[in-house]
PDB file of C-alpha atoms in Angstrom:
ATOM      1  CA  MET A   1      81.565-126.986  76.902  1.00  0.00           C
ATOM      2  CA  ALA A   2      80.367-123.566  75.749  1.00  0.00           C
ATOM      3  CA  THR A   3      78.348-121.497  78.178  1.00  0.00           C
ATOM      4  CA  GLU A   4      74.631-121.719  77.453  1.00  0.00           C
ATOM      5  CA  LYS A   5      73.066-118.625  75.942  1.00  0.00           C
ATOM      6  CA  LYS A   6      69.380-118.131  76.596  1.00  0.00           C
ATOM      7  CA  TYR A   7      67.302-117.065  73.615  1.00  0.00           C
ATOM      8  CA  ALA A   8      63.786-115.933  72.857  1.00  0.00           C
ATOM      9  CA  VAL A   9      62.374-116.458  69.366  1.00  0.00           C
ATOM     10  CA  VAL A  10      59.995-113.805  68.039  1.00  0.00           C
ATOM     11  CA  SER A  11      58.366-114.469  64.684  1.00  0.00           C
ATOM     12  CA  GLY A  12      57.482-111.416  62.618  1.00  0.00           C
ATOM     13  CA  GLY A  13      59.924-109.449  64.748  1.00  0.00           C
ATOM     14  CA  SER A  14      61.028-106.772  62.319  1.00  0.00           C
ATOM     15  CA  ARG A  15      58.345-104.173  63.016  1.00  0.00           C
ATOM     16  CA  GLY A  16      55.224-103.264  64.949  1.00  0.00           C
ATOM     17  CA  ILE A  17      54.232-105.488  67.856  1.00  0.00           C
ATOM     18  CA  GLY A  18      56.925-108.069  67.058  1.00  0.00           C
ATOM     19  CA  ARG A  19      59.679-105.467  67.134  1.00  0.00           C
ATOM     20  CA  ALA A  20      58.461-104.085  70.456  1.00  0.00           C
ATOM     21  CA  ILE A  21      58.304-107.590  71.943  1.00  0.00           C
ATOM     22  CA  ALA A  22      61.831-108.470  70.826  1.00  0.00           C
ATOM     23  CA  LEU A  23      63.228-105.290  72.379  1.00  0.00           C
ATOM     24  CA  GLN A  24      61.263-105.716  75.611  1.00  0.00           C
ATOM     25  CA  LEU A  25      62.331-109.342  76.140  1.00  0.00           C
ATOM     26  CA  ALA A  26      65.942-108.279  75.704  1.00  0.00           C
ATOM     27  CA  LYS A  27      65.607-105.244  77.956  1.00  0.00           C
ATOM     28  CA  ASP A  28      63.563-106.809  80.779  1.00  0.00           C
ATOM     29  CA  LEU A  29      64.749-110.419  80.815  1.00  0.00           C
ATOM     30  CA  ASN A  30      68.196-110.248  79.189  1.00  0.00           C
ATOM     31  CA  TYR A  31      67.242-112.662  76.445  1.00  0.00           C
ATOM     32  CA  ASN A  32      69.304-112.920  73.314  1.00  0.00           C
ATOM     33  CA  ILE A  33      66.882-112.723  70.414  1.00  0.00           C
ATOM     34  CA  LEU A  34      66.284-114.768  67.290  1.00  0.00           C
ATOM     35  CA  LEU A  35      63.706-112.963  65.196  1.00  0.00           C
ATOM     36  CA  THR A  36      62.136-114.072  61.968  1.00  0.00           C
ATOM     37  CA  TYR A  37      60.987-111.801  59.179  1.00  0.00           C
ATOM     38  CA  TYR A  38      59.406-112.306  55.785  1.00  0.00           C
ATOM     39  CA  SER A  39      60.515-109.342  53.675  1.00  0.00           C
ATOM     40  CA  GLN A  40      61.625-106.422  55.862  1.00  0.00           C
ATOM     41  CA  GLU A  41      65.358-107.173  55.936  1.00  0.00           C
ATOM     42  CA  GLU A  42      66.577-103.674  56.758  1.00  0.00           C
ATOM     43  CA  ALA A  43      64.036-103.297  59.546  1.00  0.00           C
ATOM     44  CA  ALA A  44      65.052-106.689  60.959  1.00  0.00           C
ATOM     45  CA  LYS A  45      68.722-105.680  60.923  1.00  0.00           C
ATOM     46  CA  LYS A  46      67.840-102.459  62.761  1.00  0.00           C
ATOM     47  CA  VAL A  47      66.064-104.412  65.514  1.00  0.00           C
ATOM     48  CA  CYS A  48      69.105-106.676  65.862  1.00  0.00           C
ATOM     49  CA  LYS A  49      71.373-103.635  66.146  1.00  0.00           C
ATOM     50  CA  ASP A  50      69.172-102.131  68.855  1.00  0.00           C
ATOM     51  CA  ILE A  51      69.290-105.392  70.833  1.00  0.00           C
ATOM     52  CA  GLU A  52      73.052-105.669  70.424  1.00  0.00           C
ATOM     53  CA  ASP A  53      73.295-102.179  71.925  1.00  0.00           C
ATOM     54  CA  PHE A  54      71.980-103.769  75.139  1.00  0.00           C
ATOM     55  CA  GLY A  55      75.062-106.026  75.122  1.00  0.00           C
ATOM     56  CA  LEU A  56      73.097-109.050  73.914  1.00  0.00           C
ATOM     57  CA  GLN A  57      73.151-111.129  70.755  1.00  0.00           C
ATOM     58  CA  ALA A  58      70.500-110.953  68.057  1.00  0.00           C
ATOM     59  CA  ASN A  59      69.994-112.825  64.811  1.00  0.00           C
ATOM     60  CA  ALA A  60      67.438-112.418  62.050  1.00  0.00           C
ATOM     61  CA  LEU A  61      66.226-115.293  59.887  1.00  0.00           C
ATOM     62  CA  GLN A  62      64.234-114.733  56.718  1.00  0.00           C
ATOM     63  CA  ILE A  63      61.478-117.337  56.996  1.00  0.00           C
ATOM     64  CA  ASP A  64      58.022-117.779  55.522  1.00  0.00           C
ATOM     65  CA  VAL A  65      56.480-119.433  58.588  1.00  0.00           C
ATOM     66  CA  SER A  66      53.676-120.903  56.462  1.00  0.00           C
ATOM     67  CA  GLN A  67      56.231-123.168  54.751  1.00  0.00           C
ATOM     68  CA  ARG A  68      56.879-126.123  57.055  1.00  0.00           C
ATOM     69  CA  ASP A  69      59.938-127.706  55.496  1.00  0.00           C
ATOM     70  CA  THR A  70      61.876-124.494  54.953  1.00  0.00           C
ATOM     71  CA  THR A  71      60.981-123.250  58.435  1.00  0.00           C
ATOM     72  CA  ARG A  72      62.272-126.429  60.048  1.00  0.00           C
ATOM     73  CA  LYS A  73      65.392-126.443  57.897  1.00  0.00           C
ATOM     74  CA  ALA A  74      66.242-122.820  58.754  1.00  0.00           C
ATOM     75  CA  LEU A  75      65.731-123.360  62.482  1.00  0.00           C
ATOM     76  CA  ASN A  76      67.730-126.583  62.512  1.00  0.00           C
ATOM     77  CA  GLN A  77      70.585-124.939  60.637  1.00  0.00           C
ATOM     78  CA  TRP A  78      70.604-121.974  63.005  1.00  0.00           C
ATOM     79  CA  GLN A  79      70.608-124.302  66.032  1.00  0.00           C
ATOM     80  CA  THR A  80      73.521-126.270  64.558  1.00  0.00           C
ATOM     81  CA  GLU A  81      75.477-123.078  64.004  1.00  0.00           C
ATOM     82  CA  ASN A  82      74.600-121.830  67.515  1.00  0.00           C
ATOM     83  CA  SER A  83      75.033-125.000  69.560  1.00  0.00           C
ATOM     84  CA  SER A  84      75.223-123.121  72.872  1.00  0.00           C
ATOM     85  CA  ALA A  85      71.840-121.448  72.307  1.00  0.00           C
ATOM     86  CA  VAL A  86      68.969-122.568  74.533  1.00  0.00           C
ATOM     87  CA  ILE A  87      65.571-121.358  73.343  1.00  0.00           C
ATOM     88  CA  GLU A  88      63.348-120.745  76.362  1.00  0.00           C
ATOM     89  CA  VAL A  89      60.709-118.462  74.879  1.00  0.00           C
ATOM     90  CA  LEU A  90      58.739-118.607  71.638  1.00  0.00           C
ATOM     91  CA  VAL A  91      56.467-115.737  70.654  1.00  0.00           C
ATOM     92  CA  ASN A  92      54.280-116.631  67.688  1.00  0.00           C
ATOM     93  CA  ASN A  93      53.614-113.157  66.371  1.00  0.00           C
ATOM     94  CA  ALA A  94      53.911-113.470  62.573  1.00  0.00           C
ATOM     95  CA  GLY A  95      50.569-112.929  60.931  1.00  0.00           C
ATOM     96  CA  ILE A  96      48.789-111.467  57.926  1.00  0.00           C
ATOM     97  CA  ARG A  97      45.320-110.181  57.099  1.00  0.00           C
ATOM     98  CA  ASN A  98      43.435-110.264  53.822  1.00  0.00           C
ATOM     99  CA  ASP A  99      40.024-108.869  54.653  1.00  0.00           C
ATOM    100  CA  GLY A 100      36.839-109.020  52.646  1.00  0.00           C
ATOM    101  CA  LEU A 101      33.285-110.269  52.810  1.00  0.00           C
ATOM    102  CA  PHE A 102      33.183-114.058  52.938  1.00  0.00           C
ATOM    103  CA  VAL A 103      30.696-114.435  50.084  1.00  0.00           C
ATOM    104  CA  TRP A 104      33.250-112.973  47.662  1.00  0.00           C
ATOM    105  CA  GLN A 105      36.397-114.288  49.327  1.00  0.00           C
ATOM    106  CA  LYS A 106      39.012-115.739  47.009  1.00  0.00           C
ATOM    107  CA  ASP A 107      40.556-119.113  47.811  1.00  0.00           C
ATOM    108  CA  GLU A 108      43.997-117.515  48.081  1.00  0.00           C
ATOM    109  CA  ALA A 109      42.788-115.070  50.730  1.00  0.00           C
ATOM    110  CA  TRP A 110      41.495-117.953  52.845  1.00  0.00           C
ATOM    111  CA  ASP A 111      44.483-120.229  52.279  1.00  0.00           C
ATOM    112  CA  SER A 112      47.215-117.650  52.862  1.00  0.00           C
ATOM    113  CA  VAL A 113      45.708-116.268  56.069  1.00  0.00           C
ATOM    114  CA  LEU A 114      45.171-119.745  57.546  1.00  0.00           C
ATOM    115  CA  ALA A 115      48.622-120.861  56.404  1.00  0.00           C
ATOM    116  CA  THR A 116      50.496-117.966  58.002  1.00  0.00           C
ATOM    117  CA  ASN A 117      48.469-117.423  61.162  1.00  0.00           C
ATOM    118  CA  LEU A 118      47.490-120.992  62.084  1.00  0.00           C
ATOM    119  CA  ASN A 119      49.942-123.269  60.294  1.00  0.00           C
ATOM    120  CA  GLY A 120      52.701-120.828  61.204  1.00  0.00           C
ATOM    121  CA  PHE A 121      51.939-121.474  64.868  1.00  0.00           C
ATOM    122  CA  TYR A 122      52.228-125.212  64.259  1.00  0.00           C
ATOM    123  CA  ASN A 123      55.385-125.027  62.178  1.00  0.00           C
ATOM    124  CA  LEU A 124      57.355-122.980  64.707  1.00  0.00           C
ATOM    125  CA  THR A 125      55.997-124.502  67.903  1.00  0.00           C
ATOM    126  CA  GLN A 126      56.386-128.085  66.758  1.00  0.00           C
ATOM    127  CA  ALA A 127      59.975-127.400  65.749  1.00  0.00           C
ATOM    128  CA  LEU A 128      60.976-125.799  69.059  1.00  0.00           C
ATOM    129  CA  LEU A 129      58.875-127.514  71.737  1.00  0.00           C
ATOM    130  CA  GLU A 130      60.771-130.717  72.540  1.00  0.00           C
ATOM    131  CA  PRO A 131      63.909-129.063  73.981  1.00  0.00           C
ATOM    132  CA  MET A 132      61.714-126.952  76.280  1.00  0.00           C
ATOM    133  CA  LEU A 133      60.025-130.091  77.577  1.00  0.00           C
ATOM    134  CA  LYS A 134      63.379-131.775  78.179  1.00  0.00           C
ATOM    135  CA  ALA A 135      64.678-128.711  80.016  1.00  0.00           C
ATOM    136  CA  LYS A 136      61.447-128.474  82.048  1.00  0.00           C
ATOM    137  CA  PHE A 137      61.107-124.780  81.370  1.00  0.00           C
ATOM    138  CA  GLY A 138      59.612-122.805  78.540  1.00  0.00           C
ATOM    139  CA  ARG A 139      57.225-120.091  77.492  1.00  0.00           C
ATOM    140  CA  ILE A 140      55.036-120.155  74.404  1.00  0.00           C
ATOM    141  CA  ILE A 141      53.119-116.933  73.852  1.00  0.00           C
ATOM    142  CA  ASN A 142      50.761-116.657  70.895  1.00  0.00           C
ATOM    143  CA  ILE A 143      49.666-113.271  69.605  1.00  0.00           C
ATOM    144  CA  VAL A 144      46.026-113.704  68.630  1.00  0.00           C
ATOM    145  CA  SER A 145      43.283-111.118  68.259  1.00  0.00           C
ATOM    146  CA  LEU A 146      39.981-109.872  69.531  1.00  0.00           C
ATOM    147  CA  SER A 147      38.673-111.159  66.186  1.00  0.00           C
ATOM    148  CA  GLY A 148      39.503-114.713  67.218  1.00  0.00           C
ATOM    149  CA  GLU A 149      37.318-114.443  70.320  1.00  0.00           C
ATOM    150  CA  LYS A 150      34.263-112.495  69.128  1.00  0.00           C
ATOM    151  CA  GLY A 151      34.610-112.655  65.352  1.00  0.00           C
ATOM    152  CA  ASN A 152      34.629-109.643  63.078  1.00  0.00           C
ATOM    153  CA  ALA A 153      32.644-108.980  59.923  1.00  0.00           C
ATOM    154  CA  GLY A 154      34.909-108.947  56.898  1.00  0.00           C
ATOM    155  CA  GLN A 155      37.468-111.104  58.683  1.00  0.00           C
ATOM    156  CA  VAL A 156      36.050-114.624  58.552  1.00  0.00           C
ATOM    157  CA  ASN A 157      39.424-116.016  57.453  1.00  0.00           C
ATOM    158  CA  TYR A 158      41.422-114.056  60.046  1.00  0.00           C
ATOM    159  CA  SER A 159      38.907-114.785  62.809  1.00  0.00           C
ATOM    160  CA  ALA A 160      38.984-118.503  61.966  1.00  0.00           C
ATOM    161  CA  ALA A 161      42.781-118.601  62.029  1.00  0.00           C
ATOM    162  CA  LYS A 162      43.117-116.758  65.324  1.00  0.00           C
ATOM    163  CA  ALA A 163      40.308-118.794  66.905  1.00  0.00           C
ATOM    164  CA  GLY A 164      42.236-121.902  65.878  1.00  0.00           C
ATOM    165  CA  VAL A 165      45.357-120.642  67.628  1.00  0.00           C
ATOM    166  CA  ILE A 166      43.299-119.856  70.734  1.00  0.00           C
ATOM    167  CA  GLY A 167      41.984-123.428  70.816  1.00  0.00           C
ATOM    168  CA  ALA A 168      45.474-124.803  70.293  1.00  0.00           C
ATOM    169  CA  THR A 169      46.785-122.596  73.111  1.00  0.00           C
ATOM    170  CA  LYS A 170      44.281-124.006  75.594  1.00  0.00           C
ATOM    171  CA  ALA A 171      44.816-127.622  74.554  1.00  0.00           C
ATOM    172  CA  LEU A 172      48.620-127.518  74.408  1.00  0.00           C
ATOM    173  CA  ALA A 173      48.772-125.812  77.799  1.00  0.00           C
ATOM    174  CA  GLN A 174      47.005-128.809  79.330  1.00  0.00           C
ATOM    175  CA  GLU A 175      49.355-131.276  77.643  1.00  0.00           C
ATOM    176  CA  ILE A 176      52.603-129.767  78.869  1.00  0.00           C
ATOM    177  CA  ALA A 177      51.922-127.887  82.120  1.00  0.00           C
ATOM    178  CA  LYS A 178      53.557-130.642  84.184  1.00  0.00           C
ATOM    179  CA  ARG A 179      56.804-130.015  82.302  1.00  0.00           C
ATOM    180  CA  LYS A 180      56.768-126.380  83.461  1.00  0.00           C
ATOM    181  CA  VAL A 181      56.209-125.048  79.968  1.00  0.00           C
ATOM    182  CA  THR A 182      53.399-122.509  79.849  1.00  0.00           C
ATOM    183  CA  VAL A 183      51.277-121.629  76.830  1.00  0.00           C
ATOM    184  CA  ASN A 184      49.265-118.427  76.735  1.00  0.00           C
ATOM    185  CA  ALA A 185      47.670-116.151  74.169  1.00  0.00           C
ATOM    186  CA  VAL A 186      47.672-112.368  74.085  1.00  0.00           C
ATOM    187  CA  ALA A 187      44.734-110.812  72.233  1.00  0.00           C
ATOM    188  CA  PRO A 188      45.342-107.179  71.266  1.00  0.00           C
ATOM    189  CA  GLY A 189      42.538-104.906  70.239  1.00  0.00           C
ATOM    190  CA  PHE A 190      43.297-101.845  68.122  1.00  0.00           C
ATOM    191  CA  ILE A 191      47.048-101.184  68.294  1.00  0.00           C
ATOM    192  CA  LYS A 192      48.931 -98.471  66.382  1.00  0.00           C
ATOM    193  CA  THR A 193      50.854-100.519  63.780  1.00  0.00           C
ATOM    194  CA  ASP A 194      51.177-100.845  60.013  1.00  0.00           C
ATOM    195  CA  MET A 195      48.240-103.281  60.093  1.00  0.00           C
ATOM    196  CA  THR A 196      45.899-100.619  61.494  1.00  0.00           C
ATOM    197  CA  LYS A 197      47.238 -97.465  59.807  1.00  0.00           C
ATOM    198  CA  ASN A 198      44.458 -97.497  57.193  1.00  0.00           C
ATOM    199  CA  LEU A 199      41.680 -97.767  59.778  1.00  0.00           C
ATOM    200  CA  ASN A 200      39.581 -94.764  60.804  1.00  0.00           C
ATOM    201  CA  GLU A 201      41.050 -94.271  64.280  1.00  0.00           C
ATOM    202  CA  LYS A 202      38.944 -91.210  65.059  1.00  0.00           C
ATOM    203  CA  GLU A 203      35.736 -93.160  64.470  1.00  0.00           C
ATOM    204  CA  LEU A 204      36.850 -96.492  65.918  1.00  0.00           C
ATOM    205  CA  LYS A 205      38.127 -95.113  69.204  1.00  0.00           C
ATOM    206  CA  LYS A 206      34.538 -94.161  70.058  1.00  0.00           C
ATOM    207  CA  SER A 207      33.918 -97.880  70.611  1.00  0.00           C
ATOM    208  CA  ILE A 208      36.931 -98.218  72.938  1.00  0.00           C
ATOM    209  CA  PRO A 209      36.292 -97.330  76.605  1.00  0.00           C
ATOM    210  CA  ALA A 210      39.892 -96.068  76.935  1.00  0.00           C
ATOM    211  CA  ASN A 211      39.155 -93.782  73.933  1.00  0.00           C
ATOM    212  CA  ARG A 212      42.414 -94.537  72.114  1.00  0.00           C
ATOM    213  CA  PHE A 213      44.380 -97.162  70.236  1.00  0.00           C
ATOM    214  CA  GLY A 214      47.033 -99.035  72.198  1.00  0.00           C
ATOM    215  CA  THR A 215      50.766 -99.057  71.522  1.00  0.00           C
ATOM    216  CA  PRO A 216      53.036-101.956  70.575  1.00  0.00           C
ATOM    217  CA  GLU A 217      55.028-101.294  73.754  1.00  0.00           C
ATOM    218  CA  GLU A 218      51.959-101.905  75.909  1.00  0.00           C
ATOM    219  CA  VAL A 219      51.486-105.318  74.278  1.00  0.00           C
ATOM    220  CA  ALA A 220      55.208-106.021  74.666  1.00  0.00           C
ATOM    221  CA  ASN A 221      55.090-105.312  78.407  1.00  0.00           C
ATOM    222  CA  LEU A 222      52.371-107.939  78.829  1.00  0.00           C
ATOM    223  CA  VAL A 223      54.319-110.487  76.785  1.00  0.00           C
ATOM    224  CA  SER A 224      57.438-109.783  78.826  1.00  0.00           C
ATOM    225  CA  PHE A 225      55.537-110.494  82.028  1.00  0.00           C
ATOM    226  CA  LEU A 226      54.173-113.776  80.672  1.00  0.00           C
ATOM    227  CA  ALA A 227      57.702-114.778  79.637  1.00  0.00           C
ATOM    228  CA  SER A 228      59.068-114.121  83.102  1.00  0.00           C
ATOM    229  CA  GLU A 229      59.141-116.436  86.110  1.00  0.00           C
ATOM    230  CA  LYS A 230      56.529-114.174  87.711  1.00  0.00           C
ATOM    231  CA  ALA A 231      54.013-115.916  85.432  1.00  0.00           C
ATOM    232  CA  ASN A 232      54.884-119.509  86.400  1.00  0.00           C
ATOM    233  CA  TYR A 233      51.284-120.356  87.371  1.00  0.00           C
ATOM    234  CA  ILE A 234      49.581-118.748  84.379  1.00  0.00           C
ATOM    235  CA  THR A 235      48.897-121.108  81.480  1.00  0.00           C
ATOM    236  CA  GLY A 236      46.132-121.808  78.991  1.00  0.00           C
ATOM    237  CA  GLN A 237      44.869-118.241  79.195  1.00  0.00           C
ATOM    238  CA  VAL A 238      43.775-115.675  76.632  1.00  0.00           C
ATOM    239  CA  ILE A 239      44.662-112.257  78.002  1.00  0.00           C
ATOM    240  CA  HIS A 240      43.020-109.292  76.323  1.00  0.00           C
ATOM    241  CA  ILE A 241      44.734-105.950  75.919  1.00  0.00           C
ATOM    242  CA  ASN A 242      42.183-103.771  74.188  1.00  0.00           C
ATOM    243  CA  GLY A 243      41.350-100.679  76.226  1.00  0.00           C
ATOM    244  CA  GLY A 244      38.223-102.202  77.707  1.00  0.00           C
ATOM    245  CA  ILE A 245      36.369-103.474  74.645  1.00  0.00           C
ATOM    246  CA  TYR A 246      33.984-106.160  75.830  1.00  0.00           C
ATOM    247  CA  SER A 247      35.248-109.527  74.619  1.00  0.00           C
TER     248      SER A 247
END
């Protein structure tokens, strides 16, 4: 029988916070990485190369996590082709924004944001949960947002989606804690990524007690801790990493 290879799955792992998380899980916890990406193939390949430089294995799957059937098919095919792989960690990081005032919001803006951010959580987690329960060990870490806790004007769709994931985090944690699978959410504030590059950082940082935007690596360090055995007794929590913004 082939030696088991422990993997972490990071959705939206080609850049930004997802990229930092994939690298940190490999570096800190020696996880092989399966990352998903939507369109950034070259960036995804670069992340895989960086992880392989650690002496680990990395694979990239092009998946639209909002599409249930194709997501399940891709994961099942990968698992068949990598029969020795044991997925212990799932980081639901893939997400999109399509901001605008609710009164003028187009149906597509609502549907696409809910489909990727909320249905994406369901599609990946449902596909990967059962083996974790059977193994009696697993980590599910959902990247949510300050918007999902306090709401944000112009982001009714995004806030609704992330609030849904927060509720699912708390409920699922209660269902499966006895099987030693933890479920937590990490809620970043303003982090320097492609998603925030068009924001007025100089003005916005005035509202942040730490007086700066955070880095993807700071979020990744928190995720790495939650994925480790040091966090065995932490589940059902929403942990904020936002420089002190009241949430």
